[in-house]
Coordinates of C-alpha atoms and ligand atoms in Angstrom, one line a residue:
I1 CA 152.5 98.0 112.6
F2 CA 149.3 96.5 111.4
I3 CA 146.4 98.9 111.1
M4 CA 143.2 98.0 109.4
I5 CA 139.6 99.2 109.4
V6 CA 137.4 96.2 109.3
L7 CA 133.6 96.3 108.6
G8 CA 131.7 93.6 110.4
V9 CA 128.4 92.3 109.1
E10 CA 126.2 90.0 111.3
S11 CA 122.9 88.6 110.0
S12 CA 122.7 85.0 111.3
C13 CA 119.3 85.2 113.0
D14 CA 117.0 88.0 113.9
E15 CA 119.4 90.9 114.4
T16 CA 121.1 92.9 111.6
G17 CA 124.4 94.2 113.1
L18 CA 127.1 96.3 111.4
A19 CA 130.3 97.8 112.9
L20 CA 133.6 99.3 112.1
Y21 CA 136.6 98.1 114.0
D22 CA 140.0 99.7 113.8
T23 CA 142.7 97.2 114.7
S24 CA 144.7 99.9 116.5
A25 CA 142.1 102.4 117.7
G26 CA 139.4 99.8 118.6
L27 CA 135.7 99.9 117.9
L28 CA 134.8 103.0 115.8
S29 CA 131.0 102.5 115.5
H30 CA 128.3 99.9 115.6
A31 CA 124.7 99.7 114.8
L32 CA 122.0 97.1 115.4
Y33 CA 118.5 96.5 114.2
S34 CA 116.6 93.9 116.2
Q35 CA 113.6 92.2 114.5
V36 CA 112.3 90.9 117.8
A37 CA 109.1 93.0 117.6
M38 CA 108.3 91.5 114.1
H39 CA 108.8 87.9 115.2
E40 CA 107.1 88.3 118.5
Q41 CA 103.6 87.8 117.2
Y42 CA 104.6 84.4 115.8
G43 CA 106.2 83.2 119.0
G44 CA 109.6 82.7 117.4
V45 CA 111.8 83.7 114.5
V46 CA 110.2 83.2 111.0
P47 CA 113.2 82.6 108.7
E48 CA 111.8 84.0 105.5
L49 CA 110.7 87.2 107.3
A50 CA 114.1 87.5 108.9
S51 CA 115.9 87.3 105.5
R52 CA 113.7 90.0 104.0
D53 CA 114.2 92.3 106.9
H54 CA 118.0 91.9 106.8
I55 CA 117.8 93.1 103.2
R56 CA 115.8 96.2 104.3
R57 CA 118.2 97.1 107.1
A58 CA 121.7 96.2 106.0
I59 CA 122.5 99.2 103.7
P60 CA 121.0 101.9 106.0
L61 CA 122.9 100.4 108.9
L62 CA 126.1 100.5 106.8
Q63 CA 125.6 104.2 106.1
Q64 CA 124.9 104.7 109.8
V65 CA 128.2 103.1 111.0
L66 CA 130.1 105.1 108.4
D67 CA 128.4 108.3 109.4
D68 CA 129.0 107.6 113.1
A69 CA 132.7 107.0 112.5
A70 CA 132.9 110.0 110.1
L71 CA 134.4 107.7 107.4
T72 CA 133.7 107.2 103.7
R73 CA 133.3 103.7 102.2
D74 CA 136.7 103.7 100.6
R75 CA 138.3 103.8 104.1
I76 CA 137.2 100.2 104.8
D77 CA 140.2 97.9 104.4
A78 CA 138.4 94.6 104.8
I79 CA 135.0 93.1 105.4
A80 CA 134.2 90.4 107.8
Y81 CA 130.8 88.7 107.7
T82 CA 129.1 85.9 109.7
Q83 CA 129.4 82.8 107.5
G84 CA 127.5 80.5 109.9
P85 CA 126.0 78.9 111.8
G86 CA 122.6 80.4 111.5
L87 CA 119.5 80.6 109.2
A88 CA 120.6 80.0 105.6
G89 CA 118.6 82.8 104.1
A90 CA 119.6 85.3 106.7
L91 CA 123.2 84.4 106.4
L92 CA 123.0 84.8 102.6
V93 CA 121.9 88.4 103.0
G94 CA 124.9 89.4 105.1
A95 CA 127.3 87.4 102.9
S96 CA 126.0 89.0 99.7
V97 CA 126.1 92.5 101.2
A98 CA 129.7 91.9 102.4
C99 CA 130.9 90.3 99.1
G100 CA 129.0 92.8 97.0
L101 CA 130.6 95.7 98.8
G102 CA 134.0 94.0 98.7
L103 CA 133.7 93.6 95.0
A104 CA 132.6 97.2 94.4
L105 CA 135.3 98.6 96.6
G106 CA 138.0 96.1 95.6
K107 CA 138.5 95.2 99.2
P108 CA 139.0 91.6 100.6
V109 CA 136.4 89.7 102.5
L110 CA 136.5 87.1 105.3
G111 CA 133.9 84.7 106.6
I112 CA 133.7 84.5 110.4
H113 CA 132.2 81.7 112.6
H114 CA 129.4 83.2 114.6
L115 CA 130.5 81.4 117.7
E116 CA 134.0 82.8 117.4
G117 CA 132.4 86.2 117.4
H118 CA 130.6 85.5 120.7
L119 CA 133.7 83.8 122.1
L120 CA 135.9 86.8 121.6
S121 CA 133.4 89.5 122.4
P122 CA 134.5 89.8 126.1
L123 CA 137.8 91.0 124.7
L124 CA 136.0 94.1 123.5
A125 CA 135.4 95.2 127.1
S126 CA 137.6 97.8 128.8
D127 CA 139.3 95.3 131.1
P128 CA 139.7 92.3 128.8
P129 CA 140.8 88.8 130.0
A130 CA 144.2 87.5 129.1
F131 CA 144.6 84.1 127.4
P132 CA 144.2 81.3 128.3
F133 CA 140.7 81.2 129.7
I134 CA 137.6 79.0 129.9
A135 CA 134.7 80.2 127.8
L136 CA 131.1 79.3 128.6
L137 CA 129.2 80.0 125.4
V138 CA 125.5 80.1 126.0
S139 CA 123.3 81.3 123.2
G140 CA 120.0 80.4 121.6
G141 CA 121.7 77.8 119.4
H142 CA 124.7 76.6 121.3
T143 CA 125.9 75.7 124.8
Q144 CA 129.6 74.9 125.0
L145 CA 132.5 75.0 127.3
M146 CA 135.8 75.7 125.6
R147 CA 139.4 76.2 126.5
V148 CA 140.7 79.3 124.7
D149 CA 144.5 79.6 124.4
G150 CA 144.5 82.4 121.8
V151 CA 142.8 83.6 118.7
G152 CA 141.9 80.5 116.7
R153 CA 143.1 78.2 119.4
Y154 CA 140.0 76.7 120.8
T155 CA 139.5 73.3 122.4
L156 CA 136.0 72.1 122.9
L157 CA 135.6 70.6 126.4
G158 CA 131.9 69.8 126.3
E159 CA 128.6 70.9 124.8
T160 CA 124.9 70.3 125.0
L161 CA 123.7 66.9 123.8
D162 CA 120.3 68.3 122.9
D163 CA 118.7 71.7 123.5
A164 CA 120.9 74.8 123.9
A165 CA 120.5 76.8 127.1
G166 CA 118.8 79.8 125.3
E167 CA 116.5 77.4 123.5
A168 CA 115.4 75.8 126.8
F169 CA 114.8 79.4 128.1
D170 CA 112.7 80.2 125.0
K171 CA 110.7 76.9 124.9
S172 CA 110.0 77.0 128.7
A173 CA 108.9 80.6 128.5
K174 CA 106.6 79.7 125.6
L175 CA 105.0 76.9 127.8
L176 CA 104.4 79.5 130.5
G177 CA 102.9 81.9 127.9
L178 CA 105.6 84.4 128.4
G179 CA 106.1 85.2 124.8
Y180 CA 109.3 85.6 122.7
P181 CA 112.2 85.9 123.3
G182 CA 111.7 83.9 126.4
G183 CA 115.1 84.4 128.2
P184 CA 114.6 87.9 129.5
A185 CA 110.9 87.3 130.3
I186 CA 111.4 84.1 132.3
S187 CA 114.3 85.7 134.1
R188 CA 112.2 88.7 135.2
M189 CA 109.3 86.4 136.2
A190 CA 111.7 84.2 138.3
E191 CA 112.5 87.2 140.5
F192 CA 109.1 86.9 142.1
G193 CA 109.1 83.1 142.3
D194 CA 109.4 81.0 145.4
P195 CA 112.6 78.9 145.2
L196 CA 111.1 76.1 147.2
A197 CA 107.8 75.7 145.2
Y198 CA 109.2 73.6 142.3
K199 CA 112.4 71.6 142.4
L200 CA 113.2 70.8 138.7
P201 CA 115.8 68.3 137.5
R202 CA 119.4 69.3 137.0
P203 CA 120.3 67.1 134.0
M204 CA 123.8 65.7 133.9
L205 CA 124.8 67.7 137.0
H206 CA 126.9 64.9 138.2
S207 CA 128.1 63.4 134.9
K208 CA 131.9 63.4 134.9
D209 CA 132.2 65.3 131.7
F210 CA 131.6 68.9 130.5
N211 CA 128.5 68.1 128.5
F212 CA 125.0 69.4 129.1
S213 CA 121.4 68.3 128.4
F214 CA 118.5 70.6 128.7
S215 CA 115.6 69.0 126.9
G216 CA 114.6 67.1 130.1
L217 CA 114.4 70.4 132.0
K218 CA 112.1 71.8 129.4
T219 CA 110.0 68.6 129.6
A220 CA 109.9 69.0 133.3
V221 CA 108.4 72.5 132.9
L222 CA 105.9 71.0 130.4
T223 CA 104.9 68.3 132.9
V224 CA 104.4 70.8 135.7
V225 CA 102.2 73.0 133.4
K226 CA 100.2 70.0 132.1
N227 CA 99.5 68.5 135.6
H228 CA 98.6 71.9 137.0
P229 CA 95.0 72.0 138.1
G230 CA 93.2 74.8 136.2
N231 CA 95.0 77.8 134.8
V232 CA 98.5 78.6 136.0
C233 CA 98.2 81.8 137.9
E234 CA 100.8 84.5 137.8
Q235 CA 102.4 83.5 141.1
D236 CA 102.6 79.9 140.0
K237 CA 104.2 81.0 136.7
A238 CA 106.8 82.9 138.7
N239 CA 107.4 79.8 140.9
I240 CA 107.9 77.6 137.9
A241 CA 110.2 80.2 136.2
R242 CA 112.2 80.3 139.4
G243 CA 112.5 76.5 139.5
F244 CA 113.6 76.5 135.9
V245 CA 116.2 79.3 136.3
D246 CA 117.6 77.8 139.5
A247 CA 118.1 74.4 137.8
M248 CA 119.6 76.0 134.7
V249 CA 122.0 78.2 136.7
D250 CA 123.1 75.4 139.0
V251 CA 124.1 73.2 136.0
L252 CA 125.9 76.0 134.1
V253 CA 127.8 77.1 137.2
A254 CA 128.8 73.6 138.3
K255 CA 130.1 72.6 134.8
S256 CA 132.0 75.9 134.5
L257 CA 133.6 75.3 137.9
S258 CA 134.6 71.8 137.0
A259 CA 136.1 73.0 133.7
L260 CA 138.2 75.6 135.6
K261 CA 139.3 72.9 138.1
H262 CA 140.1 70.4 135.4
T263 CA 142.3 72.8 133.5
G264 CA 143.7 74.7 136.4
L265 CA 142.7 78.0 134.8
K266 CA 141.6 81.0 136.8
R267 CA 139.7 83.0 134.2
L268 CA 136.1 82.3 133.0
V269 CA 134.6 84.2 130.1
V270 CA 130.8 84.1 129.6
A271 CA 129.5 84.8 126.1
G272 CA 126.3 84.5 124.2
G273 CA 122.7 85.8 124.8
V274 CA 122.2 83.8 128.0
G275 CA 125.3 85.5 129.4
A276 CA 123.0 88.5 129.9
N277 CA 121.1 86.6 132.5
R278 CA 121.1 88.3 135.9
Q279 CA 120.7 85.1 138.0
L280 CA 123.6 83.4 136.1
R281 CA 125.8 86.4 136.6
D282 CA 125.0 86.7 140.3
A283 CA 125.7 83.0 140.8
L284 CA 129.0 83.0 138.8
N285 CA 130.1 86.2 140.6
A286 CA 129.5 84.6 144.0
A287 CA 131.3 81.4 142.9
A288 CA 134.3 83.5 141.7
V289 CA 134.7 85.1 145.1
K290 CA 134.5 81.7 146.8
K291 CA 136.7 79.7 144.5
H292 CA 139.2 82.5 143.6
F293 CA 138.8 82.9 139.9
R294 CA 137.8 85.9 137.8
V295 CA 134.8 86.0 135.6
Y296 CA 134.5 88.2 132.5
Y297 CA 131.4 89.3 130.5
P298 CA 131.0 91.2 127.3
E299 CA 129.4 94.6 127.6
L300 CA 125.6 93.9 127.9
E301 CA 125.0 95.1 124.3
F302 CA 127.6 92.7 122.9
C303 CA 126.1 89.6 124.7
T304 CA 123.5 89.0 122.1
D305 CA 124.1 89.0 118.4
N306 CA 125.9 92.1 117.1
G307 CA 128.2 93.3 114.3
A308 CA 130.9 94.5 116.6
M309 CA 132.0 91.0 117.6
I310 CA 132.2 90.0 114.0
A311 CA 134.3 93.1 113.0
F312 CA 136.4 92.5 116.1
A313 CA 137.0 88.7 115.4
G314 CA 137.7 89.6 111.8
G315 CA 140.3 92.2 112.9
L316 CA 142.0 89.7 115.2
R317 CA 142.1 87.0 112.6
L318 CA 143.6 89.4 110.0
K319 CA 146.2 90.7 112.5
Q320 CA 147.3 87.1 112.8
D321 CA 147.2 86.4 109.1
P322 CA 146.2 89.1 106.6
R323 CA 146.1 86.5 103.8
L324 CA 142.9 85.2 105.4
A325 CA 140.9 87.9 103.6
T326 CA 140.4 87.1 99.9
H327 CA 139.2 88.7 96.8
D328 CA 137.2 85.6 96.0
Y329 CA 133.6 86.9 96.1
A330 CA 132.0 83.6 95.2
F331 CA 130.7 83.4 98.8
N332 CA 129.1 80.5 100.5
V333 CA 127.4 80.2 103.9
R334 CA 127.5 77.4 106.5
P335 CA 124.1 77.3 108.2
R336 CA 125.2 74.3 110.4
Ligands
KG4_1 O1 123.5 84.9 121.3 P1 122.1 85.2 121.0 O2 121.7 86.6 120.8 O3 121.7 84.5 119.6 C1 122.2 83.2 119.2 O4 123.3 83.2 118.6 O5 121.5 82.3 119.6 O6 121.3 84.5 122.1 C2 119.9 84.5 122.1 C3 119.4 83.7 123.3 C4 117.9 83.5 123.3 O7 117.6 82.2 123.5 C5 117.4 84.4 124.4 O8 116.2 84.0 125.1 C6 118.6 84.3 125.4 O9 119.7 84.4 124.5 N1 118.7 85.4 126.3 C7 118.5 85.3 127.7 C8 118.6 86.6 128.2 N2 118.8 87.5 127.2 C9 118.8 86.7 126.1 N3 118.4 84.2 128.4 C10 118.2 84.4 129.7 N4 118.3 85.6 130.3 C11 118.5 86.7 129.6 N5 118.5 87.9 130.3
ZN2 ZN1 124.6 84.5 118.6

């Protein structure tokens, strides 16, 4: 049998995540440092600051996951790191930590696609879905519907033609003065909003494909804010947030349902940061009961960026083909 301890390193954006995954025993340990507080004052991620902070955090976090798993460095069999997409400088930090460590320990390294990490993260849960399934991948940088037939067997059904779902959340939150990151803030605000106050557009809801478009929804929020007489009071902010969330959720649910219908599959996996959204989960859970399918989510802590999903994806890839990990430490990253 194939047993390997894989170290995962994630540094594509504003979280430094490290984890140790044992291909037979499961996740051994994971640690995360979020830079959110640092970027908050700028209203978004500042790439240069992100890179520098990854440098500060990576090695202490490595020590932490080793300590938590009661292992020494030499027990690591392979190292998986996020190769992209993401911020170039941020990715380079994770890649150099991974490859430097690999070189020092004489252990092989393997670059992982960040979205594959997100895509497979629901399999880390205690009751994981079986293949095949439909994956709705909704993060700050991506919005995709995929058919997943197995590890590495992904068919893109549709994706956003402009803004990602999380990006629309963040930009709309900014327009409402709700700070960064906007997703959780706009979601909380929406709870107090009147669903009938603002009916915002649902872009491409009836397009006969699986693509999305969210820039118009964000522009609709801008228009409402601009045309608002005087300052937008708290209740109005909540109403606009509610209009936004309802429109977003309607589109995401409708497209997911049509992907299930089109493929005849009965399992939907939701991954990426927006998958943490309460309103989206409530709507998908309700649809699942009505339409007789099952919906799976990663553990809440593995919805947003983390090292566990990278270690896990690395472990699954290596199980399939151990030769994927190489001793070529001349790393490169793929920001796009
Ligand atoms: O997957 P992720 O951590 O990073 C990327 O790979 O992009 O996703 C981050 C995105 C951000 O846009 C953030 O606002 C959004 O996920 N997000 C949420 C929630 N939590 C995070 N959006 C809506 N509701 C939430 N609860
Ligand atoms: Zn991500």
